Short mmCIF file of C-alpha atoms in Angstrom, two decimals:
data_model
loop_
_atom_site.label_atom_id
_atom_site.label_comp_id
_atom_site.label_asym_id
_atom_site.label_seq_id
_atom_site.Cartn_x
_atom_site.Cartn_y
_atom_site.Cartn_z
CA MET A 189 79.24 79.19 94.32
CA ALA A 190 81.61 76.74 92.58
CA GLU A 191 81.52 78.87 89.44
CA VAL A 192 82.36 82.01 91.43
CA CYS A 193 85.23 80.31 93.25
CA ASP A 194 86.63 78.96 89.98
CA ARG A 195 86.83 82.49 88.60
CA VAL A 196 88.08 84.79 91.37
CA PRO A 197 90.47 86.16 92.34
CA TRP A 198 92.39 85.01 89.26
CA GLU A 199 90.11 86.91 86.92
CA LYS A 200 88.34 90.24 87.25
CA PRO A 201 85.01 89.92 89.13
CA ARG A 202 81.94 90.49 86.98
CA ASN A 203 79.39 91.12 89.71
CA PHE A 204 78.77 91.85 93.40
CA HIS A 205 79.00 88.19 94.48
CA GLU A 206 82.28 87.57 92.66
CA ALA A 207 83.76 90.77 94.04
CA LEU A 208 82.95 89.80 97.64
CA GLN A 209 84.36 86.30 97.16
CA GLY A 210 87.52 87.62 95.52
CA ILE A 211 88.09 90.03 98.41
CA PHE A 212 87.80 87.23 100.94
CA PHE A 213 90.19 84.94 99.05
CA CYS A 214 92.82 87.70 98.80
CA GLN A 215 92.49 88.43 102.49
CA VAL A 216 92.83 84.79 103.53
CA GLY A 217 95.86 84.44 101.27
CA SER A 218 97.56 87.39 102.97
CA ILE A 219 96.80 86.02 106.43
CA MET A 220 98.14 82.57 105.55
CA GLU A 221 101.32 83.93 103.99
CA GLN A 222 102.17 86.36 106.78
CA SER A 223 100.72 84.51 109.75
CA GLY A 224 99.91 87.95 111.01
CA ALA A 225 97.07 90.19 112.04
CA ALA A 226 95.59 93.38 110.61
CA CYS A 227 94.95 92.14 107.05
CA GLY A 228 91.75 94.14 106.68
CA VAL A 229 89.50 94.77 103.70
CA GLY A 230 89.73 98.56 103.64
CA ARG A 231 87.03 100.82 102.22
CA LEU A 232 84.55 98.14 101.23
CA ASP A 233 81.66 100.54 100.70
CA GLN A 234 83.73 102.43 98.10
CA TYR A 235 85.28 99.83 95.83
CA LEU A 236 82.34 97.42 96.08
CA TYR A 237 79.75 100.12 95.32
CA PRO A 238 80.02 100.03 91.48
CA PHE A 239 79.31 96.27 91.51
CA TYR A 240 76.31 96.87 93.76
CA LEU A 241 74.86 99.61 91.52
CA GLN A 242 75.43 97.50 88.42
CA ASP A 243 73.67 94.44 89.83
CA ILE A 244 70.78 96.42 91.31
CA ALA A 245 70.22 98.12 87.94
CA SER A 246 70.32 94.82 86.02
CA GLY A 247 68.12 92.98 88.51
CA VAL A 248 70.80 90.42 89.38
CA GLU A 249 70.60 91.59 92.99
CA THR A 250 67.99 93.19 95.19
CA LYS A 251 68.89 95.22 98.23
CA ASP A 252 67.81 92.30 100.43
CA SER A 253 69.90 89.74 98.53
CA ALA A 254 72.94 92.02 98.61
CA GLN A 255 72.42 92.54 102.35
CA GLU A 256 72.34 88.78 102.85
CA LYS A 257 75.64 88.38 100.99
CA LEU A 258 77.26 91.13 103.08
CA GLU A 259 76.17 89.40 106.26
CA CYS A 260 77.50 86.05 105.03
CA PHE A 261 80.77 87.86 104.31
CA PHE A 262 80.82 89.13 107.92
CA ILE A 263 80.36 85.58 109.20
CA LYS A 264 83.25 84.34 107.05
CA GLU A 265 85.42 87.18 108.35
CA ALA A 266 84.75 86.10 111.92
CA GLU A 267 85.97 82.56 111.18
CA ASN A 268 89.56 83.85 111.11
CA ILE A 269 90.77 83.60 114.71
CA GLN A 270 94.27 84.26 115.98
CA LEU A 271 95.49 81.63 118.44
CA ASN A 272 98.01 82.83 121.03
CA ASP A 273 99.90 81.33 123.92
CA ASN A 274 98.97 82.50 127.41
CA GLY A 275 101.63 85.19 127.57
CA THR A 276 100.78 86.69 124.21
CA ALA A 277 97.07 86.54 124.98
CA GLU A 278 97.62 88.96 127.87
CA PHE A 279 98.91 91.57 125.43
CA PHE A 280 96.42 90.75 122.65
CA GLY A 281 93.39 89.55 124.58
CA GLY A 282 90.41 88.33 122.59
CA TYR A 283 92.07 86.35 119.78
CA THR A 284 91.08 88.83 117.12
CA TYR A 285 92.82 89.36 113.76
CA PHE A 286 92.12 93.13 113.79
CA MET A 287 90.55 92.94 110.32
CA ALA A 288 89.36 96.49 109.75
CA LEU A 289 86.47 97.28 107.45
CA ASN A 290 86.16 101.02 106.75
CA VAL A 291 82.99 102.92 105.84
CA GLY A 292 82.22 106.58 105.14
CA GLY A 293 84.77 109.34 104.76
CA VAL A 294 85.34 111.24 101.53
CA THR A 295 86.04 110.25 97.95
CA PRO A 296 89.47 110.85 96.36
CA ASP A 297 88.11 114.07 94.83
CA GLY A 298 86.89 115.28 98.25
CA ARG A 299 83.14 114.60 98.10
CA ASP A 300 81.01 112.92 100.75
CA ALA A 301 81.61 109.17 100.36
CA VAL A 302 78.62 107.87 102.32
CA ASN A 303 76.41 105.69 100.10
CA ASP A 304 73.81 102.91 100.33
CA LEU A 305 76.48 100.29 101.09
CA THR A 306 77.73 102.39 104.01
CA TYR A 307 74.38 102.02 105.76
CA MET A 308 74.04 98.37 104.74
CA LEU A 309 77.42 97.54 106.28
CA LEU A 310 76.41 99.28 109.51
CA ASP A 311 73.23 97.19 109.48
CA ALA A 312 75.24 94.02 108.82
CA GLU A 313 77.33 94.67 111.92
CA ASN A 314 74.21 95.23 113.98
CA ASP A 315 72.58 92.06 112.66
CA ILE A 316 75.58 89.71 112.93
CA ARG A 317 77.39 91.03 116.04
CA LEU A 318 80.62 89.05 115.74
CA GLN A 319 84.06 90.30 116.75
CA ASN A 320 85.31 90.49 113.16
CA PRO A 321 85.39 92.43 110.95
CA ASN A 322 86.48 95.45 113.00
CA LEU A 323 84.11 98.14 111.75
CA VAL A 324 85.66 101.60 111.30
CA ALA A 325 83.63 104.75 110.60
CA ARG A 326 85.52 107.57 108.90
CA MET A 327 83.74 110.87 109.58
CA ASN A 328 83.95 114.49 108.47
CA LYS A 329 81.90 117.67 108.05
CA LYS A 330 80.68 116.62 104.58
CA ASN A 331 78.97 113.48 105.86
CA PRO A 332 75.20 113.75 106.46
CA GLU A 333 73.65 113.97 109.91
CA LYS A 334 71.82 110.72 109.15
CA TYR A 335 75.19 108.95 108.99
CA TYR A 336 76.35 110.37 112.34
CA GLU A 337 73.12 109.29 114.02
CA LYS A 338 73.26 105.82 112.40
CA VAL A 339 76.76 105.37 113.83
CA ALA A 340 75.57 106.57 117.24
CA ARG A 341 72.70 104.09 117.28
CA LEU A 342 75.10 101.25 116.55
CA VAL A 343 77.39 102.44 119.34
CA ARG A 344 74.34 102.35 121.63
CA GLU A 345 73.95 98.61 120.99
CA GLY A 346 76.99 97.99 123.21
CA THR A 347 79.21 95.83 120.97
CA GLY A 348 81.97 98.46 120.85
CA PHE A 349 81.43 98.98 117.11
CA PRO A 350 82.15 101.06 115.23
CA GLN A 351 85.28 102.94 116.18
CA VAL A 352 85.17 106.46 114.74
CA HIS A 353 87.94 108.53 113.15
CA ASN A 354 88.41 112.15 112.16
CA ASP A 355 89.11 112.52 108.44
CA GLU A 356 90.87 115.86 108.87
CA VAL A 357 93.51 114.20 111.05
CA GLY A 358 93.83 111.04 108.95
CA ILE A 359 94.18 112.87 105.64
CA THR A 360 96.80 115.24 107.04
CA GLN A 361 98.77 112.32 108.45
CA MET A 362 98.89 110.67 105.04
CA LEU A 363 100.07 113.88 103.40
CA LEU A 364 102.89 114.03 105.96
CA CYS A 365 103.82 110.49 104.84
CA GLY A 366 104.34 111.81 101.31
CA THR A 367 101.14 110.79 99.52
CA THR A 368 99.17 112.84 97.02
CA LEU A 369 96.01 114.59 98.18
CA GLU A 370 93.82 112.15 96.21
CA GLU A 371 95.58 109.18 97.81
CA ALA A 372 95.39 110.76 101.27
CA ARG A 373 91.63 111.17 100.97
CA ASP A 374 91.44 107.46 100.16
CA TYR A 375 93.24 106.40 103.36
CA GLU A 376 91.96 103.58 105.50
CA VAL A 377 92.35 102.69 109.15
CA GLU A 378 94.02 99.34 109.71
CA GLY A 379 94.70 97.33 112.86
CA CYS A 380 93.71 99.40 115.90
CA THR A 381 94.06 103.02 114.75
CA GLU A 382 96.80 103.08 112.12
CA THR A 383 96.36 104.93 108.82
CA LEU A 384 97.66 103.72 105.46
CA ILE A 385 96.89 103.65 101.74
CA ASN A 386 95.56 100.27 100.68
CA GLY A 387 97.86 98.50 98.22
CA LYS A 388 100.38 101.34 98.22
CA MET A 389 101.78 101.75 101.74
CA TRP A 390 103.68 99.36 103.98
CA LYS A 391 103.85 100.04 107.71
CA TYR A 392 105.87 98.39 110.46
CA SER A 393 103.11 98.91 112.98
CA ASP A 394 102.80 97.81 116.60
CA ALA A 395 106.58 97.40 116.86
CA GLY A 396 106.57 96.45 120.52
CA GLN A 397 105.30 98.40 123.53
CA VAL A 398 107.00 101.18 125.50
CA ASN A 399 106.02 101.12 129.18
CA MET A 400 106.11 104.89 129.69
CA PRO A 401 105.50 105.08 133.48
CA ALA A 402 108.36 102.59 133.96
CA ALA A 403 110.58 105.60 133.24
CA ILE A 404 109.43 107.11 136.56
CA GLU A 405 110.39 103.97 138.48
CA LEU A 406 113.78 103.89 136.76
CA VAL A 407 114.55 107.51 137.68
CA LEU A 408 113.59 106.94 141.31
CA ASN A 409 115.92 103.93 141.47
CA ARG A 410 118.84 104.98 139.23
CA GLY A 411 117.89 102.65 136.40
CA TYR A 412 116.80 99.63 138.46
CA CYS A 413 113.39 97.96 138.59
CA THR A 414 111.78 97.25 141.96
CA TYR A 415 108.83 94.99 141.29
CA ALA A 416 107.80 91.50 140.19
CA GLN A 417 110.05 89.49 137.92
CA ASN A 418 112.26 92.49 137.11
CA ALA A 419 112.99 93.44 140.72
CA GLY A 420 116.66 94.24 141.21
CA LYS A 421 117.43 94.22 137.48
CA LYS A 422 118.90 97.21 135.70
CA ARG A 423 116.62 98.05 132.76
CA GLY A 424 117.36 101.75 132.46
CA VAL A 425 120.25 104.16 132.73
CA ASP A 426 121.69 105.86 135.82
CA THR A 427 120.16 109.33 135.81
CA GLY A 428 121.89 110.30 139.05
CA ALA A 429 121.17 110.68 142.72
CA LEU A 430 117.74 112.04 143.59
CA GLU A 431 119.18 114.86 145.67
CA ASP A 432 120.95 116.12 142.56
CA LEU A 433 117.65 116.65 140.73
CA LYS A 434 117.29 120.18 142.08
CA THR A 435 114.40 121.41 139.91
CA TYR A 436 111.36 119.90 138.28
CA ASP A 437 113.00 120.42 134.89
CA ASP A 438 115.91 118.27 136.11
CA PHE A 439 113.49 115.53 137.08
CA GLU A 440 111.56 115.68 133.80
CA LYS A 441 114.80 115.53 131.79
CA ALA A 442 115.81 112.43 133.76
CA VAL A 443 112.44 110.80 132.99
CA PHE A 444 112.85 111.58 129.31
CA ALA A 445 116.38 110.14 129.39
CA GLN A 446 114.91 106.86 130.64
CA LEU A 447 112.18 106.98 127.98
CA HIS A 448 114.83 107.59 125.33
CA HIS A 449 116.72 104.51 126.51
CA LEU A 450 113.62 102.29 126.46
CA ILE A 451 112.77 103.44 122.94
CA TYR A 452 116.38 103.01 121.77
CA VAL A 453 116.59 99.40 123.00
CA LEU A 454 113.27 98.56 121.35
CA MET A 455 114.42 100.07 118.05
CA ILE A 456 117.55 97.90 118.06
CA ALA A 457 115.43 94.79 118.62
CA ASN A 458 113.18 95.79 115.71
CA ARG A 459 116.11 96.23 113.37
CA TYR A 460 117.26 92.69 114.13
CA ALA A 461 113.71 91.41 113.57
CA GLN A 462 113.44 93.29 110.30
CA ARG A 463 116.73 91.87 109.06
CA GLY A 464 115.58 88.39 110.01
CA HIS A 465 112.35 88.80 108.03
CA GLU A 466 114.33 90.00 105.03
CA GLU A 467 116.56 86.93 105.11
CA VAL A 468 114.02 84.16 105.73
CA GLN A 469 110.53 85.40 104.81
CA GLY A 470 109.16 86.14 101.36
CA TYR A 471 105.74 87.50 100.39
CA PRO A 472 105.07 86.46 96.78
CA PHE A 473 101.28 86.51 97.17
CA THR A 474 101.01 89.80 99.05
CA ASN A 475 103.43 91.43 96.60
CA CYS A 476 100.80 90.83 93.90
CA LEU A 477 98.34 93.02 95.80
CA TYR A 478 100.69 96.02 96.09
CA GLU A 479 101.76 98.80 93.80
CA GLY A 480 105.54 98.91 93.54
CA PRO A 481 107.16 95.51 94.22
CA PHE A 482 107.29 94.36 90.60
CA GLU A 483 108.29 97.78 89.29
CA LYS A 484 111.10 98.02 91.85
CA GLY A 485 112.00 94.34 91.96
CA ARG A 486 111.73 94.27 95.75
CA GLU A 487 109.44 92.72 98.36
CA TYR A 488 106.65 95.08 99.40
CA ALA A 489 107.97 94.97 102.99
CA ALA A 490 111.59 95.52 101.94
CA GLY A 491 111.32 98.83 100.16
CA GLY A 492 109.11 97.63 97.31
CA ALA A 493 105.84 99.37 98.23
CA LYS A 494 105.15 102.81 96.79
CA TYR A 495 105.19 104.29 100.31
CA ALA A 496 106.74 102.93 103.49
CA THR A 497 107.24 104.00 107.09
CA GLY A 498 109.62 102.85 109.78
CA PHE A 499 108.92 101.10 113.07
CA SER A 500 106.11 102.40 115.22
CA PRO A 501 106.28 101.29 118.84
CA SER A 502 103.09 101.56 120.87
CA CYS A 503 103.65 103.87 123.83
CA VAL A 504 101.42 102.88 126.76
CA GLY A 505 100.37 104.68 129.92
CA LEU A 506 100.21 108.39 129.03
CA ALA A 507 97.86 109.16 131.92
CA ASP A 508 100.02 107.27 134.42
CA ILE A 509 103.23 109.06 133.52
CA ALA A 510 101.50 112.47 133.34
CA ASN A 511 99.78 111.98 136.72
CA SER A 512 103.08 110.90 138.29
CA LEU A 513 104.96 113.88 136.85
CA ALA A 514 102.23 116.13 138.26
CA ALA A 515 102.54 114.52 141.70
CA VAL A 516 106.30 115.02 141.80
CA LYS A 517 106.04 118.57 140.49
CA MET A 518 103.43 119.63 143.04
CA MET A 519 104.49 117.71 146.13
CA VAL A 520 108.27 117.98 145.78
CA TYR A 521 109.09 121.09 143.78
CA ASP A 522 106.11 123.47 143.96
CA GLU A 523 104.73 122.97 147.47
CA LYS A 524 107.75 121.14 148.99
CA ILE A 525 105.51 118.86 151.06
CA MET A 526 107.71 115.81 150.42
CA THR A 527 111.21 115.03 149.20
CA LEU A 528 111.93 113.01 146.10
CA GLU A 529 113.52 110.29 148.23
CA GLU A 530 110.37 110.09 150.37
CA ILE A 531 108.24 109.60 147.25
CA ALA A 532 110.70 106.96 146.01
CA GLU A 533 110.44 105.05 149.29
CA LEU A 534 106.64 105.20 149.25
CA CYS A 535 106.69 103.65 145.77
CA ARG A 536 109.24 100.98 146.72
CA THR A 537 107.09 99.86 149.67
CA ASP A 538 103.79 100.15 147.75
CA PHE A 539 102.56 102.72 150.30
CA GLU A 540 102.56 100.09 153.04
CA GLY A 541 101.26 101.70 156.24
CA LYS A 542 100.87 105.02 154.39
CA GLU A 543 97.38 104.79 152.94
CA ASP A 544 96.63 108.34 154.11
CA VAL A 545 99.59 109.65 152.12
CA ARG A 546 98.56 107.63 149.07
CA LEU A 547 95.05 109.06 149.21
CA MET A 548 96.51 112.55 149.48
CA LEU A 549 98.46 111.93 146.27
CA VAL A 550 95.33 110.54 144.61
CA ASN A 551 92.99 113.34 145.67
CA LYS A 552 95.15 116.45 146.03
CA VAL A 553 97.14 116.27 142.79
CA PRO A 554 95.27 117.06 139.54
CA LYS A 555 94.64 114.08 137.29
CA TYR A 556 94.79 113.96 133.49
CA GLY A 557 91.32 113.73 131.95
CA ASN A 558 89.70 116.54 133.93
CA ASP A 559 90.63 119.58 131.84
CA ASP A 560 93.28 120.78 134.30
CA PRO A 561 96.20 122.53 132.56
CA TYR A 562 98.55 121.65 135.43
CA VAL A 563 98.66 118.01 134.44
CA ASP A 564 97.48 118.25 130.83
CA GLU A 565 100.51 120.36 129.95
CA LEU A 566 102.77 117.63 131.34
CA ALA A 567 100.94 115.04 129.22
CA LYS A 568 101.66 117.28 126.23
CA HIS A 569 105.37 117.37 127.19
CA VAL A 570 105.43 113.57 127.10
CA ALA A 571 103.45 113.29 123.86
CA ASP A 572 105.68 115.83 122.12
CA PHE A 573 108.84 114.13 123.40
CA LEU A 574 107.72 110.79 121.98
CA VAL A 575 107.37 112.27 118.50
CA GLU A 576 110.71 114.10 118.68
CA ASP A 577 112.59 111.04 119.95
CA ILE A 578 110.99 108.30 117.86
CA GLU A 579 111.31 110.27 114.63
CA THR A 580 115.11 110.37 115.06
CA HIS A 581 115.11 106.61 114.38
CA TYR A 582 115.01 104.86 111.00
CA ASP A 583 114.50 101.26 109.95
CA ILE A 584 117.08 99.31 107.92
CA TYR A 585 115.66 100.68 104.66
CA GLY A 586 115.92 104.30 105.73
CA ASN A 587 112.23 104.83 106.57
CA ARG A 588 111.59 107.27 109.41
CA CYS A 589 109.91 105.77 112.48
CA GLN A 590 106.56 107.00 113.79
CA SER A 591 104.96 107.53 117.18
CA SER A 592 101.72 105.92 118.32
CA MET A 593 99.82 105.54 121.58
CA TYR A 594 97.51 102.53 121.69
CA PRO A 595 97.84 99.53 124.02
CA VAL A 596 95.95 96.63 122.39
CA ALA A 597 95.51 94.89 125.79
CA ALA A 598 99.10 95.50 126.94
CA ASN A 599 98.17 98.08 129.56
CA THR A 600 97.24 95.23 131.90
CA PRO A 601 100.43 93.10 131.71
CA LEU A 602 102.64 96.20 131.52
CA GLY A 603 101.02 97.39 134.72
CA LYS A 604 101.87 94.06 136.34
CA ALA A 605 105.55 94.68 135.52
CA ILE A 606 106.07 97.89 137.51
CA GLY A 607 105.68 98.99 141.09
CA ALA A 608 103.74 101.82 142.68
CA LEU A 609 103.86 105.31 141.18
CA PRO A 610 103.89 108.84 142.65
CA SER A 611 100.35 109.35 141.34
CA GLY A 612 99.11 107.02 144.09
CA ARG A 613 98.67 104.09 141.74
CA LYS A 614 99.53 100.86 143.54
CA ALA A 615 101.99 98.24 142.32
CA GLY A 616 100.83 95.85 139.59
CA VAL A 617 97.63 97.74 138.77
CA PRO A 618 96.79 98.04 135.03
CA LEU A 619 97.99 101.17 133.28
CA ALA A 620 95.62 103.52 131.51
CA ASP A 621 94.79 102.41 127.98
CA GLY A 622 95.90 104.51 125.04
CA ILE A 623 95.45 108.24 125.65
CA SER A 624 92.51 107.58 127.99
CA PRO A 625 92.52 108.84 131.59
CA SER A 626 93.53 106.46 134.38
CA GLN A 627 90.64 104.22 135.35
CA GLY A 628 88.09 106.00 137.55
CA THR A 629 89.89 109.36 137.70
CA ASP A 630 87.84 111.15 135.02
CA LYS A 631 84.54 112.82 135.80
CA SER A 632 82.87 114.17 132.67
CA PRO A 633 83.08 113.38 128.94
CA THR A 634 83.60 117.03 127.98
CA GLU A 635 86.56 117.33 130.34
CA VAL A 636 88.03 114.13 128.92
CA ILE A 637 87.99 115.35 125.32
CA LYS A 638 89.54 118.67 126.35
CA SER A 639 92.39 116.91 128.15
CA VAL A 640 93.13 114.37 125.43
CA THR A 641 93.28 117.10 122.77
CA ALA A 642 95.82 119.14 124.75
CA PHE A 643 98.48 117.69 122.43
CA ASP A 644 98.56 117.46 118.64
CA HIS A 645 97.11 114.14 117.45
CA ILE A 646 98.34 114.66 113.90
CA LYS A 647 101.99 114.39 114.98
CA HIS A 648 101.48 110.80 116.16
CA LEU A 649 101.47 109.49 112.62
CA ASN A 650 100.61 105.91 113.52
CA GLY A 651 97.61 106.82 115.63
CA ASN A 652 96.33 106.99 119.18
CA LEU A 653 93.36 105.53 120.98
CA LEU A 654 90.68 106.98 123.25
CA ASN A 655 88.33 104.62 125.05
CA MET A 656 85.23 106.03 126.72
CA LYS A 657 82.55 104.22 128.65
CA PHE A 658 78.92 105.37 128.84
CA SER A 659 76.03 104.18 130.95
CA PRO A 660 73.40 102.51 128.71
CA SER A 661 70.75 104.97 129.92
CA THR A 662 72.80 107.85 128.51
CA LEU A 663 72.13 106.86 124.89
CA GLU A 664 68.79 105.20 125.49
CA LYS A 665 66.67 107.99 124.01
CA GLU A 666 67.03 110.11 120.89
CA ALA A 667 68.18 113.06 122.97
CA GLY A 668 71.12 110.95 124.13
CA ILE A 669 71.97 110.06 120.53
CA LYS A 670 72.10 113.73 119.58
CA ARG A 671 74.24 114.59 122.61
CA TRP A 672 76.71 111.85 121.74
CA VAL A 673 76.92 113.11 118.16
CA SER A 674 77.49 116.64 119.46
CA LEU A 675 80.27 115.40 121.75
CA LEU A 676 81.90 113.56 118.85
CA LYS A 677 81.79 116.57 116.55
CA THR A 678 83.29 118.76 119.28
CA PHE A 679 86.06 116.22 119.83
CA PHE A 680 86.83 116.29 116.11
CA ASP A 681 86.73 120.11 115.99
CA MET A 682 89.33 120.12 118.75
CA GLY A 683 91.65 117.90 116.71
CA GLY A 684 90.80 114.49 118.17
CA TRP A 685 91.65 111.48 116.01
CA HIS A 686 89.90 108.42 117.39
CA LEU A 687 87.07 107.45 119.75
CA GLN A 688 85.50 104.13 120.66
CA CYS A 689 82.96 103.39 123.33
CA ASN A 690 81.68 100.73 125.67
CA VAL A 691 77.97 101.10 126.39
CA VAL A 692 77.31 98.37 128.93
CA SER A 693 76.61 98.49 132.65
CA ASP A 694 79.10 97.35 135.27
CA GLU A 695 76.33 95.22 136.73
CA VAL A 696 76.11 93.20 133.51
CA LEU A 697 79.90 92.84 133.31
CA LYS A 698 80.17 91.66 136.91
CA GLU A 699 77.27 89.26 136.47
CA ALA A 700 78.96 87.87 133.34
CA GLN A 701 82.10 87.23 135.38
CA LYS A 702 80.10 85.17 137.84
CA ARG A 703 77.99 83.33 135.26
CA PRO A 704 79.98 83.25 131.99
CA ASP A 705 77.83 80.47 130.51
CA GLU A 706 74.85 82.82 130.53
CA TYR A 707 76.69 85.51 128.53
CA PRO A 708 78.40 83.67 125.62
CA ASP A 709 77.77 86.51 123.14
CA LEU A 710 78.66 89.50 125.34
CA MET A 711 81.18 91.70 123.53
CA VAL A 712 83.12 94.67 124.90
CA ARG A 713 85.57 97.18 123.52
CA VAL A 714 89.06 96.36 124.79
CA ALA A 715 91.32 98.72 122.86
CA GLY A 716 91.35 99.08 119.06
CA TYR A 717 89.03 96.10 118.79
CA SER A 718 86.08 94.34 120.37
CA ALA A 719 86.29 90.91 121.98
CA TYR A 720 84.03 88.41 123.64
CA TRP A 721 83.95 88.99 127.37
CA ASN A 722 84.57 85.33 128.14
CA SER A 723 87.76 85.29 126.04
CA LEU A 724 89.45 87.94 128.19
CA CYS A 725 91.59 87.20 131.23
CA THR A 726 90.17 88.26 134.60
CA GLU A 727 92.68 91.11 134.95
CA THR A 728 91.61 92.64 131.64
CA GLN A 729 87.95 92.19 132.55
CA ASN A 730 88.51 93.99 135.84
CA GLU A 731 90.36 96.78 134.05
CA ILE A 732 87.36 97.37 131.78
CA ILE A 733 85.00 97.36 134.75
CA SER A 734 87.18 99.93 136.52
CA ARG A 735 86.78 102.49 133.72
CA HIS A 736 84.47 105.36 134.62
CA ALA A 737 81.00 105.21 133.04
CA HIS A 738 79.94 108.67 131.84
CA ASN A 739 76.53 110.28 131.72
CA PHE A 740 75.39 113.44 129.93
#
């Protein structure tokens, strides 16, 4: 071990062991220099594979000895833990570093990339079961059925790993960022769901969160907040008196005006942050790992990388804003059962004394996630608006900004910041996560995938996130494995980008809340990562419990 550590990463690794050690040193160096998350290891089964083949052929390694080294590597990865204060921990619950490790996909020349190491890395995750690395499975039509079923069996284990991604979407997104086809095929997923080219592309990802349903509250109150610590404060713009919003189109335009303002303010804050980083922070070590900085004479994060993108704020609560738009459209403008002012007053008072009206809004109005065009089309309006608006912004280096919809764990604290909504959601309740339906409103997995693919996933160049929850009995037998694979392939055929699953019963989760000492190793999928159940705040735990558990 001392000999290996003396050599790498300063010199080229000669074998499998040295390559693994060099990778880990480079990763730790990046984490230390940036004090940041999402310093993953990329497509480990691809660039490590030649060392594996070489050492197997020479007899230096056996498959068992190589497997042991991979699993030791997984343990070392899990030693990197992000420590947060209480406030930050609400938004990034679980203390993970989001260190993605990608497997599968295609080679740069377009062939199936699944190899022996792909399966060994899946086995390592199943054997070790720690929250890092964050295992990512790239998938496409060229990958063998054996690979799909291997991924499904790991999903069945209930750790939340791996998250799966559609190569057709990821490759197209990279081409839209200006890469070559060969580079695009070699993309990796980093962080939660973001695509990039390892060593060639810099991204300003997770650039703050946009509380999308807050735009509804701001329209109903002429730019003022009504709940919690923001009550009585003007956080939006005055979009006019409610009686002047004569048509649904008027109302939707007002909501989009508020969304535009929230995005605009966040972009200004990011420009100040970016300028601050440029003035006080240097990245000499990380620059060494990138193509471009030395040729251009610039920091990799300051225009030096071969490719770069602008800020990408995470837009949270698609289901909540879509369901609320549907409620206003149906109840006020289509069926004229209520006035806009009456809905506004119900939201201001959190439906106090009006539970019957709230239940009418919950049950009568279609909800996103159930394959109903009435509300799904409104979700598409929102998703398309985000792309159009965000891509009008640029960072200080002239890089165009990108849209994304993933929450990390921010859907819970962002929900605590706004009052009741026209959808019937009560004040302070967690928002829906990513592009997932609101908790408990979806009924079948096939309807979910039809709703969430009602908009174009490719356009959201920094990714989106779909969480689904399945009852353990659903995947218990081989027939369940095949059904899950069929669902996944259909989702991909419909243009879906990302899926991750919790396969754990509510009974176990509730029991673990009562007796945490008896469940120290219980892991769940939160958003673009898995975390230990006991490391999550009670509100986030309850949000995960409230998600609907599907059966086939």
